[in-house]
C-alpha cells in the first residue's frame, strides 16, 4: 500500500507561507473525460511531494466530491479564497519531467484524449505504487548536548543516545536498536520528546539489470551499413531532430546498424530507446543488445509489477544507457535521450488500442522532435506513410541496405494456388507441395516455419440442416473452436461456451460441420503427417507467459524444434539461422475485409515471413498458399519487390483520396438501439459538415463518410457505426474535430463515442 498523505484542510497556508497573498498553485487534469485543467493549493510542507505526473485527490464541483487527478504543473502565485486545497497525495512516485508532460499534452491534443488520461497512461501503475521498494527508517539525534545532559535518563535511553552520538549521520533504525539494545518504544519516546528525528525512504529491494558477457562481432560493417551509419552518426552529432528510415530487406544488417548507432549515443553519455513491436521479439533482441552494452533494461507487458517498477526507477536515475521494449517503453523516463530507434516501424501493433489511441512510431518522432535528437525508423517494408514522408519531407532521409549481408540471396518464393480445393469438410490445410517441401527439409535436418494467421482449431461451425453458423451471442462474429482448451471462444469479446455436439437450435439438433483451420488444426495435421518430428506451436494460446518466448528462442537455436508453427507473432524479426523453409497458409485478404490497408498488410506479412528463411548458410525457400493467386500485392512479394508494390499502391491511394495523401479520423458510435445510432450518426455528420462550411466556406479538402455499420457490426451486445473524416492535412483534420468537440457536437448520453486519429485498422 502506498502511504497516503492526507492534507489538513483547515491549515491556513497563506499565513504559513509568510506572505498572505502567495500560495503554491497546483494545476491538475482530472483522470476522467474532462478537457479542463483545475487549480488547487497545497500546504508548503507537502509541496515537495506534489510533482507533475503524480496522482492526487481533489474536490470537484459544489459538493466537493473527491476524484483523482494528475498534477500538470506546480507554481507559486497569488492566493484567493476560492482556491481549495489538494485533499490527498496518492503517490510518492511516478512523476513526469517537463518534457514528458509536454509530450503528454501533444498526445492529448492530437489523439483527442483528455490530458489527465494521457498523462496517466504514460506511467505504469506499478511505478506509481513503487512496487519492489521497501520503506527504510533512519533515526538521527537532533537534541543538543545541553538538553541531554540536563535531563534524567533511563539506562536504555542512555544506551540509545550513546549509540546515536557515535556517528554524525543517521542510523538505520533496525540496526540502531540491535546495536544499542534499546527497544522500539524507547526510541518512540525520544522521538515524541523531539530529541530524535525519524525519516523514511524507499529503497529498491533488489534490481538486476539485464547483463550478459560482452561479445564484439568478428565481422566489420559492409559498405551500405557503414554509409547508413555515417549518416546517422552525423545526425547524432548535429544535435538536431531528424527522421531516418533504414530501409533494408530482412537480414541486411539493420539491427547491427541500430546497435552501433546506439553505442555512439551511449559513448557520449546519453541514453537510447529501442522499440520493438512484439514481446516475442524482445527475448532474442535483448540477448543480442545485452552483449554489446554494460547495462540494458527491458520493458514489456510480460514483466511483473516489481520488475517494471525497479527497471523504471533505474532508467529514471540514468543508470541504464539502453532501454529495449514494446509500446510503453516509449515513455521510459531516460534523463538525457540521444536517439530513439523504432524497429519494424510499419507494424500495426504500435498503435495503442485504448484511449489515448497513439501510434508509438509517431509519438517517438514527436518525442525526438521535442528533444531535438534523431529518430531511426527501420523496416524491410516501410509503411506508406513513412515512405511518402521520405519522398516529400526535408526532415526525413532514407538510408538503403539493398542486399542481405555476406551476399546471401533472398529466398525463392512460390505461390501455391488453393482455389481448386473447395469441399470444406475434407479440407486439408496443408497442400501437397508444402507437405513435400516439409518432408525434404526434415530429411535434411533443417528447420521449417509454418505461418497461419488464425488461432484455434476451426474458425467456423456450421449446421447444414438449418443452414446457420454458430455465432457469439453478443457479437456478429463466428465462434472459434479451441480444441485443446475444449471451448468455443469469441475472439472479439472473449466469451466462452462449451463445444456443442449438435446444432444448438432447439428444433434442429443437426450434425455440425467445422472448417477454416486455425493453428491448432494445422498442428494436428502436421503431427499426423510427421509423427516423429518435433513440432512447436506459438500463438497467444501457448505463449501466455514471457518465459515462453525465451524458451521458444532457446529451443529453436538449439535445433530442438523441427517445425515451428505459429500466428503472425512469429512472422517478424526472429533470426534463426537454421530455418530453410517457410510455409504460409491462407495468404489472402479475407482477414482484413473492408480495410484500405489490406494489400499493404498482405505484402508486409508475406515479405516478412519469407525473410525468416535462409538467413545463414542454408538456401531458403518459401511456399505461400493462397486463394487469390493473382493479387498484385502477392505478385510483388514473390520477387521481394517493395518498390514496385509501393509505387502502384501509392498511385491507388492518391486516386482514392486515402492516407498517406490524406489524414483520417475514425469515429465509432456504439449503443443498444440501432435506429438511434443511425439518427445520431447522421446528426454528427451534419454538424461536421456545417463546421467545415463555416471554417472555409466549403472549399476544403475535408470529406465525411458514413454513418455505416462497422465491419464488426455488433460487439458485446452493442451495435457499432462508423464515420470517417478525411482531410488533406493533420492540421485541417484537427481544426474540424476540435471545433465540433468544443461546440459539444459529440456529446450524447445514450451511446458511447470513440475518436481514432490515424486509425490502423477499420474493424
Ligand atoms: P536485419 O536486422 O536487417 O534482419 P541483422 O542485423 O539481424 O539484420 O543481421 C542479420 C545477421 O547477419 C545477424 O546474425 C548479424 O549478426 C549478421 N550481420 C550483420 N551485419 C553483418 C556484416 N556486416 N557481416 C556479416 N554478418 C553480419
Ligand atoms: Zn463476442
Tab-separated table of N, CA and C in Angstrom, residues 531-641:
chain	number	residue	atom	x	y	z
A	531	UNK	N	4.962	-37.824	-37.727
A	531	UNK	CA	4.819	-38.246	-36.326
A	531	UNK	C	6.100	-38.152	-35.504
A	532	UNK	N	7.240	-38.218	-36.146
A	532	UNK	CA	8.468	-38.209	-35.338
A	532	UNK	C	9.098	-36.819	-35.226
A	533	UNK	N	8.537	-35.866	-35.954
A	533	UNK	CA	9.138	-34.523	-35.946
A	533	UNK	C	8.827	-33.788	-34.641
A	534	UNK	N	9.720	-32.900	-34.222
A	534	UNK	CA	9.475	-32.030	-33.068
A	534	UNK	C	8.723	-30.805	-33.560
A	535	UNK	N	7.461	-30.685	-33.125
A	535	UNK	CA	6.626	-29.587	-33.613
A	535	UNK	C	6.288	-28.659	-32.455
A	536	UNK	N	6.436	-27.361	-32.666
A	536	UNK	CA	6.107	-26.421	-31.600
A	536	UNK	C	5.132	-25.382	-32.129
A	537	UNK	N	4.087	-25.125	-31.356
A	537	UNK	CA	3.082	-24.144	-31.774
A	537	UNK	C	3.254	-22.868	-30.952
A	538	UNK	N	3.291	-21.729	-31.643
A	538	UNK	CA	3.438	-20.445	-30.952
A	538	UNK	C	2.311	-19.510	-31.362
A	539	UNK	N	1.330	-19.359	-30.483
A	539	UNK	CA	0.281	-18.360	-30.709
A	539	UNK	C	-0.095	-17.824	-29.335
A	540	UNK	N	-1.065	-16.925	-29.272
A	540	UNK	CA	-1.298	-16.319	-27.959
A	540	UNK	C	-1.920	-17.304	-26.968
A	541	UNK	N	-2.355	-18.491	-27.459
A	541	UNK	CA	-2.832	-19.516	-26.527
A	541	UNK	C	-1.668	-20.213	-25.820
A	542	UNK	N	-0.608	-20.456	-26.576
A	542	UNK	CA	0.519	-21.174	-25.954
A	542	UNK	C	1.561	-20.216	-25.372
A	543	UNK	N	1.682	-19.037	-25.936
A	543	UNK	CA	2.690	-18.079	-25.462
A	543	UNK	C	2.072	-17.174	-24.405
A	544	UNK	N	1.635	-17.784	-23.300
A	544	UNK	CA	0.905	-16.985	-22.324
A	544	UNK	C	1.797	-16.431	-21.222
A	545	UNK	N	3.081	-16.559	-21.372
A	545	UNK	CA	3.988	-16.015	-20.360
A	545	UNK	C	5.301	-15.603	-21.020
A	546	UNK	N	5.923	-14.556	-20.477
A	546	UNK	CA	7.150	-14.036	-21.086
A	546	UNK	C	8.237	-15.106	-21.189
A	547	UNK	N	8.291	-16.022	-20.213
A	547	UNK	CA	9.354	-17.031	-20.250
A	547	UNK	C	9.194	-17.981	-21.436
A	548	UNK	N	7.942	-18.090	-21.944
A	548	UNK	CA	7.710	-18.983	-23.072
A	548	UNK	C	8.467	-18.534	-24.322
A	549	UNK	N	8.627	-17.224	-24.456
A	549	UNK	CA	9.348	-16.719	-25.627
A	549	UNK	C	10.816	-17.102	-25.556
A	550	UNK	N	11.370	-16.927	-24.357
A	550	UNK	CA	12.774	-17.278	-24.169
A	550	UNK	C	12.960	-18.760	-24.455
A	551	UNK	N	11.998	-19.554	-23.980
A	551	UNK	CA	12.043	-20.998	-24.191
A	551	UNK	C	12.016	-21.321	-25.684
A	552	UNK	N	11.110	-20.622	-26.390
A	552	UNK	CA	10.983	-20.847	-27.827
A	552	UNK	C	12.296	-20.545	-28.533
A	553	UNK	N	12.870	-19.371	-28.194
A	553	UNK	CA	14.103	-18.945	-28.844
A	553	UNK	C	15.218	-19.965	-28.569
A	554	UNK	N	15.325	-20.379	-27.306
A	554	UNK	CA	16.377	-21.336	-26.948
A	554	UNK	C	16.209	-22.644	-27.703
A	555	UNK	N	14.966	-23.153	-27.722
A	555	UNK	CA	14.724	-24.426	-28.400
A	555	UNK	C	15.026	-24.342	-29.887
A	556	UNK	N	14.620	-23.232	-30.497
A	556	UNK	CA	14.886	-23.065	-31.924
A	556	UNK	C	16.391	-23.001	-32.159
A	557	UNK	N	17.077	-22.239	-31.320
A	557	UNK	CA	18.525	-22.073	-31.525
A	557	UNK	C	19.280	-23.383	-31.333
A	558	UNK	N	18.799	-24.198	-30.393
A	558	UNK	CA	19.475	-25.475	-30.149
A	558	UNK	C	19.085	-26.539	-31.166
A	559	UNK	N	18.165	-26.193	-32.051
A	559	UNK	CA	17.722	-27.176	-33.035
A	559	UNK	C	16.793	-28.223	-32.447
A	560	UNK	N	16.152	-27.908	-31.324
A	560	UNK	CA	15.236	-28.876	-30.716
A	560	UNK	C	13.838	-28.822	-31.314
A	561	UNK	N	13.641	-27.905	-32.250
A	561	UNK	CA	12.358	-27.816	-32.933
A	561	UNK	C	12.600	-28.053	-34.418
A	562	UNK	N	11.783	-28.928	-35.019
A	562	UNK	CA	11.904	-29.148	-36.460
A	562	UNK	C	10.956	-28.234	-37.215
A	563	UNK	N	9.726	-28.153	-36.700
A	563	UNK	CA	8.741	-27.300	-37.360
A	563	UNK	C	8.167	-26.327	-36.328
A	564	UNK	N	8.349	-25.060	-36.563
A	564	UNK	CA	7.751	-24.048	-35.698
A	564	UNK	C	6.509	-23.542	-36.403
A	565	UNK	N	5.368	-23.682	-35.710
A	565	UNK	CA	4.109	-23.309	-36.308
A	565	UNK	C	3.544	-22.161	-35.496
A	566	UNK	N	3.056	-21.121	-36.153
A	566	UNK	CA	2.523	-20.049	-35.328
A	566	UNK	C	1.769	-19.000	-36.102
A	567	UNK	N	1.182	-18.080	-35.344
A	567	UNK	CA	0.456	-16.969	-35.937
A	567	UNK	C	1.444	-15.850	-36.216
A	568	UNK	N	0.928	-14.660	-36.535
A	568	UNK	CA	1.830	-13.617	-37.007
A	568	UNK	C	2.922	-13.236	-36.012
A	569	UNK	N	2.736	-13.636	-34.754
A	569	UNK	CA	3.775	-13.272	-33.790
A	569	UNK	C	5.135	-13.867	-34.137
A	570	UNK	N	5.154	-14.927	-34.953
A	570	UNK	CA	6.455	-15.484	-35.326
A	570	UNK	C	6.935	-14.971	-36.685
A	571	UNK	N	6.113	-14.111	-37.314
A	571	UNK	CA	6.448	-13.697	-38.676
A	571	UNK	C	7.614	-12.722	-38.721
A	572	UNK	N	7.750	-11.943	-37.686
A	572	UNK	CA	8.689	-10.846	-37.794
A	572	UNK	C	9.932	-10.958	-36.930
A	573	UNK	N	10.971	-10.443	-37.461
A	573	UNK	CA	12.163	-10.173	-36.650
A	573	UNK	C	12.976	-11.353	-36.176
A	574	UNK	N	12.342	-12.445	-35.805
A	574	UNK	CA	13.119	-13.545	-35.242
A	574	UNK	C	14.189	-13.992	-36.237
A	575	UNK	N	15.366	-14.243	-35.706
A	575	UNK	CA	16.509	-14.551	-36.556
A	575	UNK	C	17.036	-15.942	-36.202
A	576	UNK	N	16.532	-16.967	-36.894
A	576	UNK	CA	17.000	-18.317	-36.639
A	576	UNK	C	17.754	-18.812	-37.862
A	577	UNK	N	19.058	-18.966	-37.733
A	577	UNK	CA	19.867	-19.326	-38.898
A	577	UNK	C	19.477	-20.666	-39.502
A	578	UNK	N	18.911	-21.569	-38.710
A	578	UNK	CA	18.648	-22.912	-39.221
A	578	UNK	C	17.400	-23.051	-40.080
A	579	UNK	N	16.612	-21.973	-40.226
A	579	UNK	CA	15.342	-22.113	-40.944
A	579	UNK	C	15.556	-22.103	-42.458
A	580	UNK	N	15.175	-23.193	-43.102
A	580	UNK	CA	15.381	-23.307	-44.535
A	580	UNK	C	14.079	-23.175	-45.311
A	581	UNK	N	12.960	-23.457	-44.643
A	581	UNK	CA	11.675	-23.428	-45.352
A	581	UNK	C	10.649	-22.630	-44.551
A	582	UNK	N	9.887	-21.808	-45.280
A	582	UNK	CA	8.770	-21.114	-44.650
A	582	UNK	C	7.518	-21.417	-45.456
A	583	UNK	N	6.466	-21.833	-44.768
A	583	UNK	CA	5.184	-22.042	-45.433
A	583	UNK	C	4.177	-21.052	-44.883
A	584	UNK	N	3.385	-20.464	-45.772
A	584	UNK	CA	2.348	-19.535	-45.321
A	584	UNK	C	1.002	-20.118	-45.720
A	585	UNK	N	0.102	-20.237	-44.747
A	585	UNK	CA	-1.212	-20.805	-45.039
A	585	UNK	C	-2.266	-19.700	-45.027
A	586	UNK	N	-3.068	-19.642	-46.084
A	586	UNK	CA	-4.168	-18.673	-46.116
A	586	UNK	C	-3.720	-17.247	-46.332
A	587	UNK	N	-2.875	-17.020	-47.340
A	587	UNK	CA	-2.458	-15.646	-47.642
A	587	UNK	C	-3.468	-15.025	-48.599
A	588	UNK	N	-4.454	-14.345	-48.045
A	588	UNK	CA	-5.394	-13.603	-48.882
A	588	UNK	C	-5.935	-12.444	-48.066
A	589	UNK	N	-6.881	-11.735	-48.618
A	589	UNK	CA	-7.327	-10.517	-47.951
A	589	UNK	C	-8.483	-10.747	-46.990
A	590	UNK	N	-8.916	-11.989	-46.869
A	590	UNK	CA	-10.126	-12.272	-46.095
A	590	UNK	C	-10.060	-11.715	-44.679
A	591	UNK	N	-8.901	-11.776	-44.090
A	591	UNK	CA	-8.768	-11.336	-42.700
A	591	UNK	C	-8.935	-9.842	-42.519
A	592	UNK	N	-8.815	-9.076	-43.594
A	592	UNK	CA	-8.831	-7.633	-43.447
A	592	UNK	C	-9.869	-7.002	-44.363
A	593	UNK	N	-10.996	-7.690	-44.523
A	593	UNK	CA	-12.023	-7.210	-45.434
A	593	UNK	C	-12.423	-5.780	-45.097
A	594	UNK	N	-12.561	-4.968	-46.119
A	594	UNK	CA	-13.065	-3.623	-45.897
A	594	UNK	C	-12.007	-2.642	-45.431
A	595	UNK	N	-10.778	-3.069	-45.288
A	595	UNK	CA	-9.744	-2.159	-44.824
A	595	UNK	C	-8.878	-1.735	-46.000
A	596	UNK	N	-8.711	-0.410	-46.157
A	596	UNK	CA	-7.950	0.037	-47.332
A	596	UNK	C	-6.485	-0.358	-47.253
A	597	UNK	N	-6.025	-0.799	-46.073
A	597	UNK	CA	-4.630	-1.214	-45.962
A	597	UNK	C	-4.447	-2.724	-46.159
A	598	UNK	N	-5.506	-3.429	-46.585
A	598	UNK	CA	-5.416	-4.890	-46.676
A	598	UNK	C	-4.251	-5.344	-47.559
A	599	UNK	N	-4.054	-4.703	-48.716
A	599	UNK	CA	-2.963	-5.118	-49.605
A	599	UNK	C	-1.621	-4.866	-48.964
A	600	UNK	N	-1.509	-3.716	-48.325
A	600	UNK	CA	-0.249	-3.365	-47.673
A	600	UNK	C	0.099	-4.410	-46.607
A	601	UNK	N	-0.906	-4.797	-45.820
A	601	UNK	CA	-0.667	-5.786	-44.759
A	601	UNK	C	-0.254	-7.141	-45.336
A	602	UNK	N	-0.925	-7.518	-46.413
A	602	UNK	CA	-0.625	-8.814	-47.014
A	602	UNK	C	0.805	-8.825	-47.549
A	603	UNK	N	1.171	-7.756	-48.238
A	603	UNK	CA	2.532	-7.669	-48.757
A	603	UNK	C	3.550	-7.733	-47.621
A	604	UNK	N	3.275	-6.983	-46.568
A	604	UNK	CA	4.193	-6.969	-45.426
A	604	UNK	C	4.331	-8.342	-44.795
A	605	UNK	N	3.190	-8.992	-44.605
A	605	UNK	CA	3.207	-10.287	-43.930
A	605	UNK	C	4.015	-11.312	-44.716
A	606	UNK	N	3.725	-11.415	-46.004
A	606	UNK	CA	4.409	-12.428	-46.808
A	606	UNK	C	5.901	-12.116	-46.896
A	607	UNK	N	6.222	-10.848	-47.106
A	607	UNK	CA	7.630	-10.475	-47.215
A	607	UNK	C	8.372	-10.752	-45.914
A	608	UNK	N	7.719	-10.406	-44.815
A	608	UNK	CA	8.371	-10.607	-43.526
A	608	UNK	C	8.619	-12.062	-43.202
A	609	UNK	N	7.579	-12.848	-43.384
A	609	UNK	CA	7.730	-14.247	-43.000
A	609	UNK	C	8.715	-14.930	-43.943
A	610	UNK	N	8.707	-14.503	-45.194
A	610	UNK	CA	9.665	-15.055	-46.141
A	610	UNK	C	11.090	-14.742	-45.679
A	611	UNK	N	11.244	-13.592	-45.050
A	611	UNK	CA	12.562	-13.175	-44.562
A	611	UNK	C	13.106	-14.070	-43.464
A	612	UNK	N	12.258	-14.927	-42.903
A	612	UNK	CA	12.741	-15.837	-41.852
A	612	UNK	C	13.547	-16.978	-42.449
A	613	UNK	N	13.430	-17.172	-43.765
A	613	UNK	CA	14.058	-18.344	-44.370
A	613	UNK	C	15.463	-18.033	-44.861
A	614	UNK	N	16.327	-19.022	-44.740
A	614	UNK	CA	17.651	-18.947	-45.352
A	614	UNK	C	18.499	-17.806	-44.867
A	615	UNK	N	18.535	-17.588	-43.553
A	615	UNK	CA	19.315	-16.466	-43.048
A	615	UNK	C	20.791	-16.808	-42.880
A	616	UNK	N	21.104	-18.090	-42.810
A	616	UNK	CA	22.522	-18.436	-42.686
A	616	UNK	C	22.986	-19.159	-43.950
A	617	UNK	N	23.753	-20.232	-43.795
A	617	UNK	CA	24.328	-20.906	-44.971
A	617	UNK	C	23.250	-21.524	-45.847
A	618	UNK	N	22.177	-22.017	-45.185
A	618	UNK	CA	21.162	-22.734	-45.939
A	618	UNK	C	20.424	-21.815	-46.917
A	619	UNK	N	20.158	-22.341	-48.093
A	619	UNK	CA	19.323	-21.640	-49.058
A	619	UNK	C	17.900	-21.643	-48.507
A	620	UNK	N	17.212	-20.524	-48.621
A	620	UNK	CA	15.856	-20.525	-48.112
A	620	UNK	C	14.841	-20.678	-49.226
A	621	UNK	N	13.702	-21.289	-48.896
A	621	UNK	CA	12.600	-21.242	-49.857
A	621	UNK	C	11.281	-21.022	-49.117
A	622	UNK	N	10.348	-20.457	-49.843
A	622	UNK	CA	9.096	-20.034	-49.232
A	622	UNK	C	7.935	-20.493	-50.101
A	623	UNK	N	6.935	-21.123	-49.478
A	623	UNK	CA	5.731	-21.518	-50.211
A	623	UNK	C	4.537	-20.785	-49.609
A	624	UNK	N	3.787	-20.106	-50.444
A	624	UNK	CA	2.664	-19.309	-49.960
A	624	UNK	C	1.365	-19.876	-50.519
A	625	UNK	N	0.517	-20.434	-49.661
A	625	UNK	CA	-0.775	-20.985	-50.102
A	625	UNK	C	-1.802	-19.873	-50.128
A	626	UNK	N	-2.480	-19.734	-51.247
A	626	UNK	CA	-3.442	-18.641	-51.340
A	626	UNK	C	-4.664	-19.014	-52.153
A	627	UNK	N	-5.763	-18.335	-51.851
A	627	UNK	CA	-6.969	-18.483	-52.645
A	627	UNK	C	-7.068	-17.363	-53.677
A	628	UNK	N	-6.153	-16.401	-53.598
A	628	UNK	CA	-6.185	-15.283	-54.551
A	628	UNK	C	-4.819	-15.078	-55.183
A	629	UNK	N	-4.422	-16.036	-56.045
A	629	UNK	CA	-3.058	-16.004	-56.583
A	629	UNK	C	-2.756	-14.812	-57.490
A	630	UNK	N	-3.785	-14.099	-57.946
A	630	UNK	CA	-3.469	-13.020	-58.883
A	630	UNK	C	-3.373	-11.649	-58.204
A	631	UNK	N	-3.543	-11.595	-56.880
A	631	UNK	CA	-3.446	-10.301	-56.190
A	631	UNK	C	-2.089	-9.645	-56.456
A	632	UNK	N	-2.094	-8.374	-56.880
A	632	UNK	CA	-0.819	-7.696	-57.160
A	632	UNK	C	0.128	-7.685	-55.950
A	633	UNK	N	-0.459	-7.531	-54.739
A	633	UNK	CA	0.392	-7.486	-53.553
A	633	UNK	C	1.171	-8.787	-53.397
A	634	UNK	N	0.507	-9.901	-53.722
A	634	UNK	CA	1.193	-11.193	-53.627
A	634	UNK	C	2.239	-11.329	-54.723
A	635	UNK	N	1.870	-10.867	-55.898
A	635	UNK	CA	2.795	-10.943	-57.038
A	635	UNK	C	4.107	-10.226	-56.707
A	636	UNK	N	3.982	-9.014	-56.144
A	636	UNK	CA	5.201	-8.257	-55.816
A	636	UNK	C	6.001	-8.944	-54.729
A	637	UNK	N	5.301	-9.606	-53.814
A	637	UNK	CA	6.043	-10.229	-52.716
A	637	UNK	C	6.836	-11.443	-53.192
A	638	UNK	N	6.445	-12.005	-54.349
A	638	UNK	CA	7.191	-13.138	-54.901
A	638	UNK	C	8.627	-12.746	-55.190
A	639	UNK	N	8.781	-11.509	-55.642
A	639	UNK	CA	10.115	-11.056	-56.043
A	639	UNK	C	10.710	-10.105	-55.017
A	640	UNK	N	10.113	-10.030	-53.840
A	640	UNK	CA	10.588	-9.139	-52.766
A	640	UNK	C	10.672	-7.711	-53.275
A	641	UNK	N	9.735	-7.360	-54.144
A	641	UNK	CA	9.857	-6.078	-54.823
A	641	UNK	C	9.011	-5.014	-54.137
